[in-house]
CSV table of C-alpha atoms in Angstrom, one decimal:
chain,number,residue,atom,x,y,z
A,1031,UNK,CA,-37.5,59.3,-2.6
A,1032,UNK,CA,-35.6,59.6,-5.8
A,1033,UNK,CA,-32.3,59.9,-4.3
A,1034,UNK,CA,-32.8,56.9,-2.3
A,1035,UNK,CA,-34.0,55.0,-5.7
A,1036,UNK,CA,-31.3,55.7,-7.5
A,1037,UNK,CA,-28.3,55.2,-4.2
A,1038,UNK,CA,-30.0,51.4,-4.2
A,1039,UNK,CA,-29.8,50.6,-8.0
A,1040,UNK,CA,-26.2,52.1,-7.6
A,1041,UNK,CA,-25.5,49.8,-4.7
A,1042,UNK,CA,-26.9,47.0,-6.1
A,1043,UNK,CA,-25.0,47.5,-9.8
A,1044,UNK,CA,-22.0,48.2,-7.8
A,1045,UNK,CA,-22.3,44.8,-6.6
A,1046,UNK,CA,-22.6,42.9,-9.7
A,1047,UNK,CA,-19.6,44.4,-11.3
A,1048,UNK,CA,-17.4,44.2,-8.5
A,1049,UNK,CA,-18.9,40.3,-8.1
A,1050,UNK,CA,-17.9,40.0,-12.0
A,1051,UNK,CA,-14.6,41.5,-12.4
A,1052,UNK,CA,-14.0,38.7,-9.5
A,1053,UNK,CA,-15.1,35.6,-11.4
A,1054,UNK,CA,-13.1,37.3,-14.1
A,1055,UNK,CA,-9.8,37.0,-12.2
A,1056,UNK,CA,-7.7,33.7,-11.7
A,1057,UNK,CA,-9.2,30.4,-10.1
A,1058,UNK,CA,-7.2,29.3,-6.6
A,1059,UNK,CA,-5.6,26.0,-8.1
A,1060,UNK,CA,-3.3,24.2,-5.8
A,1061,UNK,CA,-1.7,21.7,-8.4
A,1062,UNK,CA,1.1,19.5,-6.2
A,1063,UNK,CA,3.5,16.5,-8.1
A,1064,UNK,CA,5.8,14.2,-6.4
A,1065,UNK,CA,7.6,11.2,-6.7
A,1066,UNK,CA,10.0,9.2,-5.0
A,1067,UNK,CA,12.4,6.5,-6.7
A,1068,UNK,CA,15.0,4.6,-5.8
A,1069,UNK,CA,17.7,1.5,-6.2
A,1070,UNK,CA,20.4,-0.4,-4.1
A,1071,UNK,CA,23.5,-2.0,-4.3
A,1072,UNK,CA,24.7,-4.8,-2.0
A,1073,UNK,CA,28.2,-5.2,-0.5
A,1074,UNK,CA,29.2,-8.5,0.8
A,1075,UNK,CA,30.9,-8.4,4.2
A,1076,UNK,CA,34.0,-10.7,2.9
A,1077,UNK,CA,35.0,-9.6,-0.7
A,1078,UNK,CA,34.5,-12.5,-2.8
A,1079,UNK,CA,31.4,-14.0,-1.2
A,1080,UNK,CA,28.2,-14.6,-1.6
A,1081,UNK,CA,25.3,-12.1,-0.4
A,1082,UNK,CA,22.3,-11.0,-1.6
A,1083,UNK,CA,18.3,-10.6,-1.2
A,1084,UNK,CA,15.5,-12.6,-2.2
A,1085,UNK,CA,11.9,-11.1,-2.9
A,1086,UNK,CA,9.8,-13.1,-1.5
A,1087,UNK,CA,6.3,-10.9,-1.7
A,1088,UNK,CA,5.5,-7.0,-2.3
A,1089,UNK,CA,2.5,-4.9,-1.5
A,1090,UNK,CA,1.1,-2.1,-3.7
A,1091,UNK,CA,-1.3,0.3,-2.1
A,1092,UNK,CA,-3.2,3.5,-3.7
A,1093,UNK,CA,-5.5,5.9,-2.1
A,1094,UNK,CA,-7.0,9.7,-3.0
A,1095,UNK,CA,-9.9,11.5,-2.4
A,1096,UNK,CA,-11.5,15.3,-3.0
A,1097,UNK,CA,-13.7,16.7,-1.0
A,1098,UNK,CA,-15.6,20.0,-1.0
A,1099,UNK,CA,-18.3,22.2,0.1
A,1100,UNK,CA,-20.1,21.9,-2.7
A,1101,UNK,CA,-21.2,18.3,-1.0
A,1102,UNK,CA,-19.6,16.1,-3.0
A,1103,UNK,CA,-16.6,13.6,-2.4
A,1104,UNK,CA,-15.0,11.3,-4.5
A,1105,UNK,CA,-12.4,8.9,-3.4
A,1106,UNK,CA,-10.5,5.4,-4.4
A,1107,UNK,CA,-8.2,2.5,-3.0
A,1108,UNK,CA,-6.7,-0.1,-4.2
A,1109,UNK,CA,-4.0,-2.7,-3.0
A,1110,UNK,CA,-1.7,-5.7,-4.5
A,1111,UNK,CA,-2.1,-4.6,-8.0
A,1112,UNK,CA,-0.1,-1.9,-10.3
A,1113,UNK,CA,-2.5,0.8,-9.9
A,1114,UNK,CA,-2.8,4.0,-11.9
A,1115,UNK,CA,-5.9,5.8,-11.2
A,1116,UNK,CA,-7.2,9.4,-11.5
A,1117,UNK,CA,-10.4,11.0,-10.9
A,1118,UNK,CA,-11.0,14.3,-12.8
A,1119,UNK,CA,-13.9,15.8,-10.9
A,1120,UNK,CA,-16.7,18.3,-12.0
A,1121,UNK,CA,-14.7,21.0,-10.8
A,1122,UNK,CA,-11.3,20.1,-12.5
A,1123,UNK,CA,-9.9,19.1,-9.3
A,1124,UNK,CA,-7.9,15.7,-9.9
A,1125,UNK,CA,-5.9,13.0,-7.9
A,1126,UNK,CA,-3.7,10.7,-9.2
A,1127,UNK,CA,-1.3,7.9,-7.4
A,1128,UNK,CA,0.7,5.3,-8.5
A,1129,UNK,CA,2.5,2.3,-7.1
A,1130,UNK,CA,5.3,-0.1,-9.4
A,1131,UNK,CA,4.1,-3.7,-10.6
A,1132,UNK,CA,7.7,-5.0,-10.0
A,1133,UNK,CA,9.9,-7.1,-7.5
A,1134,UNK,CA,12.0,-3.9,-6.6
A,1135,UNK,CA,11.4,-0.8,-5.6
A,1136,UNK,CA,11.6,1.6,-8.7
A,1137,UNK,CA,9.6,4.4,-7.9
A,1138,UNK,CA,6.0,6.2,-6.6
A,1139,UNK,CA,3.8,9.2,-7.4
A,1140,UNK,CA,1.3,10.9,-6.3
A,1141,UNK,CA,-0.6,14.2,-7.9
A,1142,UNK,CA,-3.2,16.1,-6.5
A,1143,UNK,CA,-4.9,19.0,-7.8
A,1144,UNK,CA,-7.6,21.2,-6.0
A,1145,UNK,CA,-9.8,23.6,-8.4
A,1146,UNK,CA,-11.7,26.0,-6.6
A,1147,UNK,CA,-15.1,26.3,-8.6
A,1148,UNK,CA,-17.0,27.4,-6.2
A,1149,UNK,CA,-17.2,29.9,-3.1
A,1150,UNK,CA,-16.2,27.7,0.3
A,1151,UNK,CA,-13.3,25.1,-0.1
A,1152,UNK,CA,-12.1,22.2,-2.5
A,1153,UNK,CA,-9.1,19.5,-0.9
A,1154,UNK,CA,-7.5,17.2,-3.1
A,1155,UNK,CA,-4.8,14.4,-1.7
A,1156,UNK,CA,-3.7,11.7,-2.8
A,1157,UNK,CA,-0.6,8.9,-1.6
A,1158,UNK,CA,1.2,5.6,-2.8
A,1159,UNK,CA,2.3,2.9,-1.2
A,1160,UNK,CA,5.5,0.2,-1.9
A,1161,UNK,CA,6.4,-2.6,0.7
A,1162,UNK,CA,8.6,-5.1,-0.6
A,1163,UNK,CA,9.3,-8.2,2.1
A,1164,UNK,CA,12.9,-9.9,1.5
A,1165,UNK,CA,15.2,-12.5,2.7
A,1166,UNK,CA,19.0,-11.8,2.9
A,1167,UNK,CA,21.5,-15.0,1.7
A,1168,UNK,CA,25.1,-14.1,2.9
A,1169,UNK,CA,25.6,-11.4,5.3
A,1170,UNK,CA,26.7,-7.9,4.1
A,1171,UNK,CA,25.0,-3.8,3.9
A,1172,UNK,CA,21.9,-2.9,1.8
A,1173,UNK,CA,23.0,0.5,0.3
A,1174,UNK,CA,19.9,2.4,-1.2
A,1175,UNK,CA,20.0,5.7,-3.4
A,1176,UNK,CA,16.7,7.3,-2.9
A,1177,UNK,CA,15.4,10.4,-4.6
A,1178,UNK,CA,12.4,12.6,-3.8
A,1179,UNK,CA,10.9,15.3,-5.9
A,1180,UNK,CA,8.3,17.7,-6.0
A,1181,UNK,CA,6.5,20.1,-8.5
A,1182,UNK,CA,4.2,22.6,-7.0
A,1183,UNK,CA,2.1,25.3,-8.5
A,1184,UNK,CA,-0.1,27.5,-6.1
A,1185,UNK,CA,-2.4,30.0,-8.2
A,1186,UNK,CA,-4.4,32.8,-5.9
A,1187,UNK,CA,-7.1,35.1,-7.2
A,1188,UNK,CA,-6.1,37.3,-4.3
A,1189,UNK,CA,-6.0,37.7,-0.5
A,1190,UNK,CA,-9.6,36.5,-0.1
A,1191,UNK,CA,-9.1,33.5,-1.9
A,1192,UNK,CA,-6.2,31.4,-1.5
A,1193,UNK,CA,-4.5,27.6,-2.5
A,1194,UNK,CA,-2.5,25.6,0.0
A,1195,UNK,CA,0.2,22.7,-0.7
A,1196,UNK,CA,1.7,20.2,0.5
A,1197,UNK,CA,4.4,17.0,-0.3
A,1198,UNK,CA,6.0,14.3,1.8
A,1199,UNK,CA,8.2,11.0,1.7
A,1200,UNK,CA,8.3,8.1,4.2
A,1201,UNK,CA,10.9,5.3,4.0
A,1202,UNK,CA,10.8,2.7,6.3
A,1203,UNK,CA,13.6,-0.5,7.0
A,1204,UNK,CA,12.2,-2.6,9.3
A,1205,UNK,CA,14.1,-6.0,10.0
A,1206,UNK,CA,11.9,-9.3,12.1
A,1207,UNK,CA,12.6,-11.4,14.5
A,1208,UNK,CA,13.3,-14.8,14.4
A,1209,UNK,CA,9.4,-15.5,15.2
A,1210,UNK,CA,8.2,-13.0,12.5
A,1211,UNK,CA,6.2,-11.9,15.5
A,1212,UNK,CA,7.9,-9.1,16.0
A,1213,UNK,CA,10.1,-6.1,14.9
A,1214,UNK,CA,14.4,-6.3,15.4
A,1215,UNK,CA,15.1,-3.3,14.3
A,1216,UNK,CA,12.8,-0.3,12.5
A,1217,UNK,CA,14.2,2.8,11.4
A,1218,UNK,CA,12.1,5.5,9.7
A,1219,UNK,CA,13.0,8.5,7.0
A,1220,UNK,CA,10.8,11.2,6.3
A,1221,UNK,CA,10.7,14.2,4.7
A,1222,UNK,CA,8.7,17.0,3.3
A,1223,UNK,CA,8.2,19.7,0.7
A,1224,UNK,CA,10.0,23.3,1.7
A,1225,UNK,CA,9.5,26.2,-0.6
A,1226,UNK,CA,12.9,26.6,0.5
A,1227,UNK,CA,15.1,24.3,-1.1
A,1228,UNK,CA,15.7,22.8,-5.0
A,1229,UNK,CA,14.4,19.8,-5.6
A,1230,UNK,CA,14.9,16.8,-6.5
A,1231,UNK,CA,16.6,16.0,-3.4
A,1232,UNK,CA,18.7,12.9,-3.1
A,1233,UNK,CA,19.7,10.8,0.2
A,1234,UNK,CA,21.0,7.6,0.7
A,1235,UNK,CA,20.8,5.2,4.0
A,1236,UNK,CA,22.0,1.9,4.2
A,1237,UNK,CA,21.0,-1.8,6.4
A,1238,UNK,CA,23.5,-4.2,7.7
A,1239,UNK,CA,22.0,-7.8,7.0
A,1240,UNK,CA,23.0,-11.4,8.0
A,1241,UNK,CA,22.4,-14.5,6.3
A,1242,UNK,CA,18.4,-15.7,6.4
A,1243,UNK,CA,17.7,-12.0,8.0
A,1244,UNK,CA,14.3,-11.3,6.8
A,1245,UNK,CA,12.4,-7.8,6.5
A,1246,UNK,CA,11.0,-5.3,4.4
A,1247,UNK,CA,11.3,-2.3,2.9
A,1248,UNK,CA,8.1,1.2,2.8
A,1249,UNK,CA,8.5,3.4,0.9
A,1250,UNK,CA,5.2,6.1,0.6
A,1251,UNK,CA,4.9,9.2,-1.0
A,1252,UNK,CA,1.8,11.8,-0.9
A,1253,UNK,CA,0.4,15.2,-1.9
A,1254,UNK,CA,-1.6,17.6,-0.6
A,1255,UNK,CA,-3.9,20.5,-2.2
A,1256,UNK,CA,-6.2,23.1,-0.7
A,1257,UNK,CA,-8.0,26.0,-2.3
A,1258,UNK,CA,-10.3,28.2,-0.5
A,1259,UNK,CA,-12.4,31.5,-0.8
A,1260,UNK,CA,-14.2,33.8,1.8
A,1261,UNK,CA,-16.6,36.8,1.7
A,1262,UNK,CA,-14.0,39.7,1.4
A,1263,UNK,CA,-14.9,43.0,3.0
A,1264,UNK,CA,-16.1,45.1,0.0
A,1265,UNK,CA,-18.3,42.0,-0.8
A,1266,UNK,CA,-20.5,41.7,2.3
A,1267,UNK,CA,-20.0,46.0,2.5
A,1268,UNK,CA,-21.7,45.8,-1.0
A,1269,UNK,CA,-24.1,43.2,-0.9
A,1270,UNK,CA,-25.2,44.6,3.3
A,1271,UNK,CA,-25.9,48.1,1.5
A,1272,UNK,CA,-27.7,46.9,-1.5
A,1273,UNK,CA,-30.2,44.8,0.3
A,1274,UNK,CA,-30.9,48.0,2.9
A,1275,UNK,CA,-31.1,50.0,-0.4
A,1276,UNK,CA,-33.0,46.9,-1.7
A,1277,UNK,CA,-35.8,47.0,0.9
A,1278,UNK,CA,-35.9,51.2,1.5
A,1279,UNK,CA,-36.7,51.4,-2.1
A,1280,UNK,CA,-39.7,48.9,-1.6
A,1281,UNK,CA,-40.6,50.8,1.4
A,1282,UNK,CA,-40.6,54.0,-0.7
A,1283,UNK,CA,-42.8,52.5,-3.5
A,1284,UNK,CA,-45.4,50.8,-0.9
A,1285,UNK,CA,-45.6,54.8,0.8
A,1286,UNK,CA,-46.4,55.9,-2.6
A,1287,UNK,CA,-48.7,53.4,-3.2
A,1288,UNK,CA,-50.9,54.1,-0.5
């Protein structure tokens, strides 16, 4: 009966200081930046007259949210305002999104961190939104210089727990019809983050206009994080054979009991 006393204390000590060294290594923190900025430059169709494009409205839209197993979930939205907001959680997780107060399109963010503070899962994401709504005077191309960049820093404690991220761009020229029912012509440019390349990247498109042409320009930009644990085999081997130890050394001591 001794033997088996002492093989469940060892078990069950063996269990706490593996279960320690582990809180002891790095948290899973998926921390993900990105931003997309822009300008344009028009060229008349006749050199020497007129063309250009009139503001007439923009939109400004903001939206993030973290959820986790822990049961909590914290998320905001806003529209047709410069927005900043962030939201720093309990667990250090944060989201962060940002849209330009101005009549052109300068630029958009979006930051999301996930913090894993505890065992199961933690998301954090986050996007911006520009729309900007113009009419063209004179007839002539809308050249726009556009640049998307991203920052991303994925920390892992090890293979059983993990952080995930993620970064995309979507510009959209979309011109209407003479009803404003309808779309004319809509063309769409996305793109996303690739471990692969160097950012920033840079792109340009351009948009043939006429005069009194009327349309708009999207431009969104979002981020994604993810950080995740599971049970990892030694664990649930360790904790299984310390609660068999557990209850054959409660067996033992109700034998000797009696």
């Amino acid at each position: 009966m001794k033997i088996i006393r002492w093989l469940s204390c060892l078990l069950v000590i063996g269990l706490w200081i593996h279960l320690a060294i582990g809180s002891a290594n790095a948290i899973p923190i998926a921390d993900v930046t990105a931003s997309l900025s822009g300008g344009y430059t028009l060229t008349p169709d006749d050199a020497g007259s007129e063309f250009g494009i009139t503001i007439t409205s923009f939109e400004t839209y903001v939206w993030g949210a973290v959820d986790a197993s822990a049961d909590y979930e914290l998320e905001f939205e806003g529209a047709n305002a410069p927005v900043t907001v962030t939201i720093n959680d309990s667990s250090g997780s944060l989201i962060e999104a940002r849209s330009p107060d101005t009549n052109s399109p300068t630029s958009v963010f979006s930051k999301s961190i996930s913090r894993l503070n505890t065992a199961g899962y933690v998301t954090a994401s986050s996007a911006a939104v520009y729309t900007a709504y113009f009419t063209a005077t004179g007839s002539g191309t809308l050249n726009f210089s556009l640049l998307f960049n991203v920052i991303m820093s994925l920390t892992s404690s090890g293979s059983d727990e993990g952080a995930i991220g993620d970064a995309g761009y979507e510009v959209v020229f979309s011109l209407y019809d003479d009803s404003d029912n309808g779309y004319e012509s809509y063309s769409t440019f996305t793109g996303s983050y690739d471990s692969m390349e160097t950012y920033p990247q840079s792109f340009s498109e351009s948009l043939a206009l006429a005069a009194g042409d009327k349309g708009s320009l999207d431009f969104t930009v979002w981020t994604y994080g993810y950080t995740y644990s599971v049970p990892e085999p030694l664990t649930v081997s360790l904790l299984g054979f310390g609660l068999v130890g557990l209850a054959m050394f409660g067996k033992s001591r109700r034998r000797i009991a009696s």
